[in-house]
Coordinates of C-alpha atoms and ligand atoms in Angstrom, one line a residue:
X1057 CA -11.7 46.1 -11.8
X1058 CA -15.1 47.3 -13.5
X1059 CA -17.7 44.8 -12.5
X1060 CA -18.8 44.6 -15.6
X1061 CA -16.1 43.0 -17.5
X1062 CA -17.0 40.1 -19.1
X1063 CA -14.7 37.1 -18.3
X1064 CA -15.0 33.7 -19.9
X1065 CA -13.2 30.8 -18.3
X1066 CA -12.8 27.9 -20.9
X1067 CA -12.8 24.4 -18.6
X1068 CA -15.0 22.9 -16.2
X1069 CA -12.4 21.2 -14.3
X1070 CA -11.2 22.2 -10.7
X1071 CA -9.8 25.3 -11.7
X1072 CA -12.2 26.7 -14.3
X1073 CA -15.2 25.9 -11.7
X1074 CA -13.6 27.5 -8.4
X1075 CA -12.2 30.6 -10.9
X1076 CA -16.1 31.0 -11.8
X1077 CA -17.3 30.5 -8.2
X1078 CA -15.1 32.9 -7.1
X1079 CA -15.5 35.8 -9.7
X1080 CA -19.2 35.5 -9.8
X1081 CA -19.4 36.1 -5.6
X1082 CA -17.0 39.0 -6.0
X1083 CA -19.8 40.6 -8.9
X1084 CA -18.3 39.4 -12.3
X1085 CA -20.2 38.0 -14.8
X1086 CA -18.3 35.1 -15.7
X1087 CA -19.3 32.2 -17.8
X1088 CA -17.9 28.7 -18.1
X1089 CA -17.5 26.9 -21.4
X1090 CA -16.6 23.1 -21.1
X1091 CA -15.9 20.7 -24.1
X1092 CA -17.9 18.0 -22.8
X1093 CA -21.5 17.3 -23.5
X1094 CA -22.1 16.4 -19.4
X1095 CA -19.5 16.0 -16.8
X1096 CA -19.1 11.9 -16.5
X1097 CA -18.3 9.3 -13.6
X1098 CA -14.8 8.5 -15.1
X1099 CA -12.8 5.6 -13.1
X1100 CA -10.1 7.6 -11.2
X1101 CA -9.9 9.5 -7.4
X1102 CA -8.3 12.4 -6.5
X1103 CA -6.7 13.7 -3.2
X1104 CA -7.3 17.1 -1.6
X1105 CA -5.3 18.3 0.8
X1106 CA -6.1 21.2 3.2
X1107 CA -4.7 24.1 1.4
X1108 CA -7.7 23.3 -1.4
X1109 CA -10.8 22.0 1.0
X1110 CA -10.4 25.2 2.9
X1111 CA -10.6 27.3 -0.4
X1112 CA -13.8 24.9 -0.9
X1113 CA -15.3 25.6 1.8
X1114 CA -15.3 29.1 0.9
X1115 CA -17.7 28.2 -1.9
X1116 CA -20.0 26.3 0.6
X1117 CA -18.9 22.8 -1.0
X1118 CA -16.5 21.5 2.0
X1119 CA -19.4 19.3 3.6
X1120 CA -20.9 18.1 0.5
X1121 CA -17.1 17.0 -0.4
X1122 CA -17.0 15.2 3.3
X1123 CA -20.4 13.3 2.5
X1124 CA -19.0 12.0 -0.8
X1125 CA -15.8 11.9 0.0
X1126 CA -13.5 10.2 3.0
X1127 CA -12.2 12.3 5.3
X1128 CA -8.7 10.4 5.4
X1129 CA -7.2 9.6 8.7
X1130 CA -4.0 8.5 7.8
X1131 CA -1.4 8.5 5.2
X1132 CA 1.3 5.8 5.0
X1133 CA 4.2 5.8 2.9
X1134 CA 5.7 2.0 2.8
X1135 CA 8.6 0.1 1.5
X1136 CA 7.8 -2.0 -1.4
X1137 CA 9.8 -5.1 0.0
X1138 CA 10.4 -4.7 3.5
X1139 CA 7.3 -2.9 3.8
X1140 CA 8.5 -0.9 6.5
X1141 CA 6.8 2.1 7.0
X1142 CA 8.8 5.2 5.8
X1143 CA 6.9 8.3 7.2
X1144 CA 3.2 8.4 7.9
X1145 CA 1.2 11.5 9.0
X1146 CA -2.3 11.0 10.8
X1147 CA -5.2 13.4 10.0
X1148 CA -7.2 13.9 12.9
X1149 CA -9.6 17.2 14.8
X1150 CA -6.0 18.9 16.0
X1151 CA -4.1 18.2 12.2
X1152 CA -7.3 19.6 10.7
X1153 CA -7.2 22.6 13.0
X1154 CA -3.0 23.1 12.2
X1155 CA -4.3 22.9 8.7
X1156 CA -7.0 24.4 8.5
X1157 CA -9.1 22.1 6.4
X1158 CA -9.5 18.3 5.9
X1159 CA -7.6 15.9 3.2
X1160 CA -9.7 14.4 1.2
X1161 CA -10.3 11.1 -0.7
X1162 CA -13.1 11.4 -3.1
X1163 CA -13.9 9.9 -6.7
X1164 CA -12.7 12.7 -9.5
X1165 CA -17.0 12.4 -10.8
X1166 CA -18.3 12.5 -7.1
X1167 CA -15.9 16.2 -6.9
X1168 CA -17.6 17.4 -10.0
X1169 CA -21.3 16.9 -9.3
X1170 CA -20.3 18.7 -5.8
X1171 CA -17.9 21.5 -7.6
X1172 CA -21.0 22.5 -10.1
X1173 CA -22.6 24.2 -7.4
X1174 CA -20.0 26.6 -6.6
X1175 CA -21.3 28.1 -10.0
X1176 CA -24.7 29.9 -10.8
X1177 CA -27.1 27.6 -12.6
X1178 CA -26.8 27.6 -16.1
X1179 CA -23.3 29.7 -15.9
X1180 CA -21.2 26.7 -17.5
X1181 CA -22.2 26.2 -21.5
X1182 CA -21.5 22.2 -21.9
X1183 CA -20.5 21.6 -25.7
X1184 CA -18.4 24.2 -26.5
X1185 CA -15.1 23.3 -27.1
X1186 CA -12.7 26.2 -28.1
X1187 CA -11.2 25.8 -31.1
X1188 CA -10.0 29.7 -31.6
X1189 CA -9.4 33.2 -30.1
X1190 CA -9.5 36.1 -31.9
X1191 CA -8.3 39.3 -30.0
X1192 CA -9.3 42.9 -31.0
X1193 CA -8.2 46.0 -29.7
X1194 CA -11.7 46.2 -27.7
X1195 CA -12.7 42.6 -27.1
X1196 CA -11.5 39.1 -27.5
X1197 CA -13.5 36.7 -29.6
X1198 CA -14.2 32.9 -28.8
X1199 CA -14.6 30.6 -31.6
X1200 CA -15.9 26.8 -30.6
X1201 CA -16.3 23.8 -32.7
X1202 CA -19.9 24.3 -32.5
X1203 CA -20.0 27.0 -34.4
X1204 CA -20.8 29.6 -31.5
X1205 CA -18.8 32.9 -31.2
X1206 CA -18.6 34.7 -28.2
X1207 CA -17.3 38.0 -27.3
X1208 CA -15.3 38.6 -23.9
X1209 CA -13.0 41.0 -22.1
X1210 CA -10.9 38.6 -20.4
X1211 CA -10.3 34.7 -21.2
X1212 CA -9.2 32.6 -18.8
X1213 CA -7.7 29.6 -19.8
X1214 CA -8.4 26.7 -17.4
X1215 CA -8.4 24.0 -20.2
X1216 CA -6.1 21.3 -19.1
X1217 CA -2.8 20.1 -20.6
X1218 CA -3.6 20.1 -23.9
X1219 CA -4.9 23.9 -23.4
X1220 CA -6.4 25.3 -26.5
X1221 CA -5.4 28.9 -25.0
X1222 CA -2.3 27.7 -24.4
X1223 CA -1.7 27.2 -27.4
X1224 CA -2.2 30.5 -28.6
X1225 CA -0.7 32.1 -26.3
X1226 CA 2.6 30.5 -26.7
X1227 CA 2.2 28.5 -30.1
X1228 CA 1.3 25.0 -30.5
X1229 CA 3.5 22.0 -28.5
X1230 CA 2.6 19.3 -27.3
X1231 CA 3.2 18.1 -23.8
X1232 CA 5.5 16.0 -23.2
X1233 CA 5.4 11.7 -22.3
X1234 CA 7.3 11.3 -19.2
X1235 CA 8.3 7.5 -19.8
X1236 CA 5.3 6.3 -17.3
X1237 CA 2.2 5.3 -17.5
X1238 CA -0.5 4.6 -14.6
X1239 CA -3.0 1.9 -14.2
X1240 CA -6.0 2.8 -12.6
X1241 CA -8.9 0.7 -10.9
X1242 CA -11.6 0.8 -8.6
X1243 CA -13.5 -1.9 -6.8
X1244 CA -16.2 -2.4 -3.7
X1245 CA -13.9 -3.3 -0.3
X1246 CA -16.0 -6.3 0.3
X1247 CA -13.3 -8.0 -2.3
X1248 CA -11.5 -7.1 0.4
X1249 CA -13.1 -10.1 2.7
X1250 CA -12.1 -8.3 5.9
X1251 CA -8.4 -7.5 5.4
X1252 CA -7.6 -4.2 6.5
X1253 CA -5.9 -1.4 4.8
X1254 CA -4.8 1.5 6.1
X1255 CA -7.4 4.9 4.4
X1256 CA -4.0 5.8 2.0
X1257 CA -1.0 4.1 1.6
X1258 CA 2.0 5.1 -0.9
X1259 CA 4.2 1.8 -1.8
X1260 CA 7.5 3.1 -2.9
X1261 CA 9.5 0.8 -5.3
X1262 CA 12.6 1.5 -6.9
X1263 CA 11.4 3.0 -10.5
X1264 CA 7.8 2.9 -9.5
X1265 CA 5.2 3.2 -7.1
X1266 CA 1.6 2.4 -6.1
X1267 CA -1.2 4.5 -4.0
X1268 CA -4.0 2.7 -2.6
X1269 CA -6.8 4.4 -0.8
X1270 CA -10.8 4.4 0.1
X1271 CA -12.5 7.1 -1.5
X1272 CA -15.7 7.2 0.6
X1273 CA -16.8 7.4 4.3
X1274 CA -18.4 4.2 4.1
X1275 CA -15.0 3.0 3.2
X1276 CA -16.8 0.8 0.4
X1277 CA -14.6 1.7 -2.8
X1278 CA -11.2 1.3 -2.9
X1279 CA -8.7 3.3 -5.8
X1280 CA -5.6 2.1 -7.0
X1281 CA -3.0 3.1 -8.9
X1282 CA 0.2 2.0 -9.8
X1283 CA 2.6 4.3 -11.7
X1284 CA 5.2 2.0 -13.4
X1285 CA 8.0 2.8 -16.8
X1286 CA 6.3 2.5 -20.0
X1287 CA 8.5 3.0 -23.1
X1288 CA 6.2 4.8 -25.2
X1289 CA 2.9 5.8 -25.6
X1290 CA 1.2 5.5 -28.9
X1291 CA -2.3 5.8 -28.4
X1292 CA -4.6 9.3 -29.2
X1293 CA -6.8 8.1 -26.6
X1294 CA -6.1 9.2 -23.0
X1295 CA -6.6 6.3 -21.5
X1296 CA -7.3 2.6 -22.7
X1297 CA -8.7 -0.6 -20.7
X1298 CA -5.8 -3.1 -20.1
X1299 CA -5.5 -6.6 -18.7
X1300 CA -5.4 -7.2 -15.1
X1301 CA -2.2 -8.8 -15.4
X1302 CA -0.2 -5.6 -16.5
X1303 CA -0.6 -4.4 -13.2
X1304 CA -0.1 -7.3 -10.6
X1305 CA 3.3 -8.2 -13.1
X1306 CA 4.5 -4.6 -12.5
X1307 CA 4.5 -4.9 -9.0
X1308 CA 4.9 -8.7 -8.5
X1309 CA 7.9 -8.3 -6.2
X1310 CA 6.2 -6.1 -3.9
X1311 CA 5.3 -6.6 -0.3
X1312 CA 2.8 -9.4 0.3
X1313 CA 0.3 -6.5 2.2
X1314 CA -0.3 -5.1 -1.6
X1315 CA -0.3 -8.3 -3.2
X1316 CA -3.3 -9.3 -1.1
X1317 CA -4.8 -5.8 -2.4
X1318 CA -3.9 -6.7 -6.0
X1319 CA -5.2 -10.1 -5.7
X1320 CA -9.3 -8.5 -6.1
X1321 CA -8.5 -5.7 -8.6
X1322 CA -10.1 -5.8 -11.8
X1323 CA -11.7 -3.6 -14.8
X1324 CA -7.4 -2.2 -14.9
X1325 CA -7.7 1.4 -17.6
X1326 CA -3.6 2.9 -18.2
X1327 CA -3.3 6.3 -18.7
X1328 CA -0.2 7.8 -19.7
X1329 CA 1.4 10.9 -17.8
X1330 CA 2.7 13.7 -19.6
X1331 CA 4.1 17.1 -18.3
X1332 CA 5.6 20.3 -19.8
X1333 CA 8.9 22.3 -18.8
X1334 CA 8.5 24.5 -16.6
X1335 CA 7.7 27.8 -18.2
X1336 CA 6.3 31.0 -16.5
X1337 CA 4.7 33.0 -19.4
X1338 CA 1.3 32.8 -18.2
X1339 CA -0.7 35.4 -19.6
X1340 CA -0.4 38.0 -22.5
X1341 CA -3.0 40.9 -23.1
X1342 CA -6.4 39.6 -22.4
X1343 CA -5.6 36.0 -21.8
X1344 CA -4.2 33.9 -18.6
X1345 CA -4.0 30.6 -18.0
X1346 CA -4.8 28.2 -14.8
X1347 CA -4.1 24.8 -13.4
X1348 CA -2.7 22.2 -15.9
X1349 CA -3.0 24.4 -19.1
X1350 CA 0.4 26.5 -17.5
X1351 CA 2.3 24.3 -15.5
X1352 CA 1.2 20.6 -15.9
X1353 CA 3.4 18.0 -13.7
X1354 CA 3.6 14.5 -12.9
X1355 CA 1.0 13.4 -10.2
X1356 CA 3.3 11.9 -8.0
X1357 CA 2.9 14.8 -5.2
X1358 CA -1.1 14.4 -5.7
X1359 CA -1.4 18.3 -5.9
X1360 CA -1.8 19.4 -9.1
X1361 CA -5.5 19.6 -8.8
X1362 CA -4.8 22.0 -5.7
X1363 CA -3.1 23.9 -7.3
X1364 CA -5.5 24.7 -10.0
X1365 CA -7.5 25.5 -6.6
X1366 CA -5.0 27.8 -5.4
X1367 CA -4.8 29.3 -8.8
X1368 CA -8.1 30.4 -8.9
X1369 CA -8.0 31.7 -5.6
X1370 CA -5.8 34.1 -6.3
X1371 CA -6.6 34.7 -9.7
X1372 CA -10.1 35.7 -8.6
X1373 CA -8.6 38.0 -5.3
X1374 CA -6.2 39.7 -8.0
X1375 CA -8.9 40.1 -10.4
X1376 CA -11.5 41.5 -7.5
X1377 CA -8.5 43.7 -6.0
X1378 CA -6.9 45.8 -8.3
X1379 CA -7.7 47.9 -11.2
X1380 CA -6.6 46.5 -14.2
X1381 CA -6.1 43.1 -16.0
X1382 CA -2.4 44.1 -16.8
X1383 CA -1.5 44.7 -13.0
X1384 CA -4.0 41.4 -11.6
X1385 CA -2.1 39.1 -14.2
X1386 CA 1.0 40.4 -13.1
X1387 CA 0.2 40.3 -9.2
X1388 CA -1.0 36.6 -9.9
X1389 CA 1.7 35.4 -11.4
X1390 CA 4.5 37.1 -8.9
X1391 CA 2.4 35.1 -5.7
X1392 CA 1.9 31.9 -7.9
X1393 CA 5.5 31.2 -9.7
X1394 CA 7.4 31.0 -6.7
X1395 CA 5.1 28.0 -5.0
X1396 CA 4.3 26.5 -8.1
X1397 CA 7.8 26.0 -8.8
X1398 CA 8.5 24.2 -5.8
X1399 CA 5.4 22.0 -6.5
X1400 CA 6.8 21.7 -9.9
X1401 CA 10.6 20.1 -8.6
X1402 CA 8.9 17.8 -5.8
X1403 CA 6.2 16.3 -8.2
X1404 CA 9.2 15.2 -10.7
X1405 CA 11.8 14.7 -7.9
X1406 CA 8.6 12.1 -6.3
X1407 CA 10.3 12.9 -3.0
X1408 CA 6.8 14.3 -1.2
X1409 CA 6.0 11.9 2.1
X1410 CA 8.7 9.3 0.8
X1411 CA 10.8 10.1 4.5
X1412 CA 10.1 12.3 7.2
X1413 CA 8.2 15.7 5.7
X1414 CA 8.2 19.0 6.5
X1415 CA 4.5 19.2 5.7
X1416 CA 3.1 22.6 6.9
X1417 CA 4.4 24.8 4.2
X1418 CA 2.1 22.9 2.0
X1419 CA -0.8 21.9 4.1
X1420 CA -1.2 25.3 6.2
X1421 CA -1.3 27.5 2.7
X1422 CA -4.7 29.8 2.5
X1423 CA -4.4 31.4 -0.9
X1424 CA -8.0 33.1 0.0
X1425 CA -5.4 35.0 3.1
X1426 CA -2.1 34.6 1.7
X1427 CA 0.0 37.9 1.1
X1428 CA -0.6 38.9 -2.6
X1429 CA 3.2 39.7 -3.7
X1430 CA 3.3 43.3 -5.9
X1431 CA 5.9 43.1 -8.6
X1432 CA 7.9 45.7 -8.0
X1433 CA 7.4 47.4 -11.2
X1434 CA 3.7 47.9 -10.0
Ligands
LIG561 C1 -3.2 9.8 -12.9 C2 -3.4 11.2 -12.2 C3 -3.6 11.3 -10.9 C4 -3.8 12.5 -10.2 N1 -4.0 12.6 -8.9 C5 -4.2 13.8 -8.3 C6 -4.5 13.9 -6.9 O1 -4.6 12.9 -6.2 N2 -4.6 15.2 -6.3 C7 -4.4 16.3 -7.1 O2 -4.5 17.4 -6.5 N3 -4.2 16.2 -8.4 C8 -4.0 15.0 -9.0 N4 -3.8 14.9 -10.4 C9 -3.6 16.2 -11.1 C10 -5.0 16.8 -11.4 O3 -5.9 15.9 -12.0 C11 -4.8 18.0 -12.4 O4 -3.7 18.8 -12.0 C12 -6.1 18.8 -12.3 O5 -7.2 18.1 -12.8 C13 -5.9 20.1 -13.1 O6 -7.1 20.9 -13.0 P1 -7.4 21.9 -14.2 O7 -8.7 22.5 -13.8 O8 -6.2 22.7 -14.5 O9 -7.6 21.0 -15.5 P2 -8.5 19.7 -15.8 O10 -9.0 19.1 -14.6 O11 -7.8 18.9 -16.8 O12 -9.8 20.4 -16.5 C14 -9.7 21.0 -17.8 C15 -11.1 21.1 -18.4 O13 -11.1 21.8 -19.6 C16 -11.9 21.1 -20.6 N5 -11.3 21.4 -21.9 C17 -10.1 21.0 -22.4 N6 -10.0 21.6 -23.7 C18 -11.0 22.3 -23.9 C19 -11.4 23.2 -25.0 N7 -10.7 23.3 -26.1 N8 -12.6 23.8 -24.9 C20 -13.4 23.7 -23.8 N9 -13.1 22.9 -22.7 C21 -11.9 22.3 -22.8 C22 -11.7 19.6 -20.2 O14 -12.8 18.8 -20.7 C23 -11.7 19.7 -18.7 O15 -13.1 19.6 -18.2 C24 -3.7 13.7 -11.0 C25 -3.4 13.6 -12.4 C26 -3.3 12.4 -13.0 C27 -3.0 12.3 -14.5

């Protein structure tokens, strides 16, 4: 495509920011516009696996994602009573080669300091949230609440689950409450007084689960979160604090190995966890959509930030490749729909590690080398 389209990718998040990095090495000029005044230190981590810290690396941020991050070595999936172990898969020098890349612990504002540098300084316009687009036979305009309007060729919508392109590409709806919420914390390991934990362990109960995992090299902070049945949500907000107690009651009967981890957790925020049906209309003239704001899904297989990652990969690769926005749309979405799918039906089945794993399918995908599928009606 003509280098000089003008593409505007609305979200900062971990597929608006690796789209960007991507487009602007391959010559595009594309700009970033992000809702929030700043990016903020919000209480939560976030796994990556090796089929996004490889595509990372591609944008110079894999050792700056080490430094903050944890390089896991393990990951145990336990029984919540018996607390026999399940499955477990160790990450070491000859994993990381099968792989490809590291899996990564880091904290979800420790990621974003490092994922701002993929773009070029001053590319991402804080502030402007999009409240509008207005397509023209030439151009597409974007309205934010700011009162800025912007003209662009191509839109790319990387605005989350509740995508304001989205919406107007397919009409308002909003996602959907899955019937569970998650309680997150964070505390130092010293709470820990010495016991040891294992650098990620999955507890599987019946109706719920808990991950528990450090989220730097020092091994100094420690994440958990504990997914448990809520009957409703009826908050606006998307997260709210909550006691302590919510937590260690949902998983009381659990193995006394979590319990001790339990025991030190304070400062407890719920979040509930929506999703959308599947549905594979991702883009329409000079819109497309990435990541969460097309096919949003319970975080239970810890990949739907990679595959906003893998997204954008391909996304930018179709973009760079081929001649027009008609035929890159179409390529994307022919070598996305058929992975993201099964993404889609592990994350709700929350089957991924329970047992013994066939893991490489996942782990050994390079979407920056991957075949690019051509719909046949290219
Ligand atoms: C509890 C929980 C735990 C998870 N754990 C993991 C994990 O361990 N590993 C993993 O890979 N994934 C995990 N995920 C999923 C992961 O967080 C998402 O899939 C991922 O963040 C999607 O990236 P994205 O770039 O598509 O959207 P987001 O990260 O949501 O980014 C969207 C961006 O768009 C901005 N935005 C929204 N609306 C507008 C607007 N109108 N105008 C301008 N900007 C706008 C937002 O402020 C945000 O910065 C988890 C999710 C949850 C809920």
């Amino acid at each position: 495509m003509n280098r000089n389209t003008r593409i505007a990718v609305v979200g900062a998040g971990l597929g608006g920011l690796t789209a960007a990095g991507f487009l602007q090495r391959a010559g595009f000029a594309a700009t970033v516009y992000e809702q929030a005044p700043t990016f903020s230190r919000i209480g939560a981590g976030i796994i990556l696996s090796a089929n996004a810290t490889k595509v990372l690396r591609r944008l110079g941020l894999e050792q700056a994602l080490i430094d903050v991050g944890i390089k896991a070595e393990c990951y145990v999936s336990r029984a919540w009573d018996s607390g026999a172990t399940q499955y477990e898969i160790y990450f070491d020098a000859a994993s990381e080669e099968r792989f490809g890349g590291p899996y990564l612990n880091v904290h979800r504002g420790d990621l974003h300091a490092v994922l701002e540098r993929a773009v070029v300084p001053g590319s991402i316009a804080f502030d402007h949230r999009l409240v509008d687009l207005q397509e023209t036979s030439d151009a597409i305009g974007l309205v934010f609440e700011n009162g800025t309007r912007v003209e662009a060729d191509l839109v790319i919508g990387a605005d989350g689950i509740r995508s304001k392109v989205r919406d107007v590409l397919l009409g308002p709806q909003p996602p959907r409450f899955v019937g569970m919420v998650a309680h997150r914390a964070i505390f130092p390991a010293e709470r820990l007084r010495g016991f040891k934990i294992p650098d990620c362990t999955k507890w599987w109960g019946p109706d719920r689960h808990l991950l528990v995992y450090f989220m730097t090299r020092r091994r100094d902070e420690v994440y958990v979160i504990g997914v448990a049945p809520a009957a409703s949500w009826d908050s606006d907000e998307a997260s709210l604090p909550c006691p302590r107690e919510k937590l260690v009651d949902a998983f009381a009967n659990f193995h006394d190995d979590l319990l001790r981890v339990l025991e030190v957790v304070q400062d407890v925020s719920v979040w509930p966890i929506y999703d959308r049906a599947r549905d594979d209309r991702w883009s329409r003239g000079r819109i497309v959509l990435i990541g969460d704001a097309c096919h949003p899904v319970p975080p239970f297989m810890a990949a739907g930030g990679a595959m906003a990652v893998e997204d954008a990969a391909i996304l930018s690769r179709c973009l760079a490749q081929l001649d027009t926005a008609a035929e890159a749309f179409r390529c994307y979405e022919a070598t996305r729909i058929p992975r993201v799918g099964d993404v889609q039906r592990i994350s709700l089945e929350n089957s991924w590690m329970r047992g013994p794993t066939e893991t490489d399918w996942f782990y050994c995908y390079d979407p920056c080398l991957a075949p690019l599928a051509r719909p046949t009606s290219l």
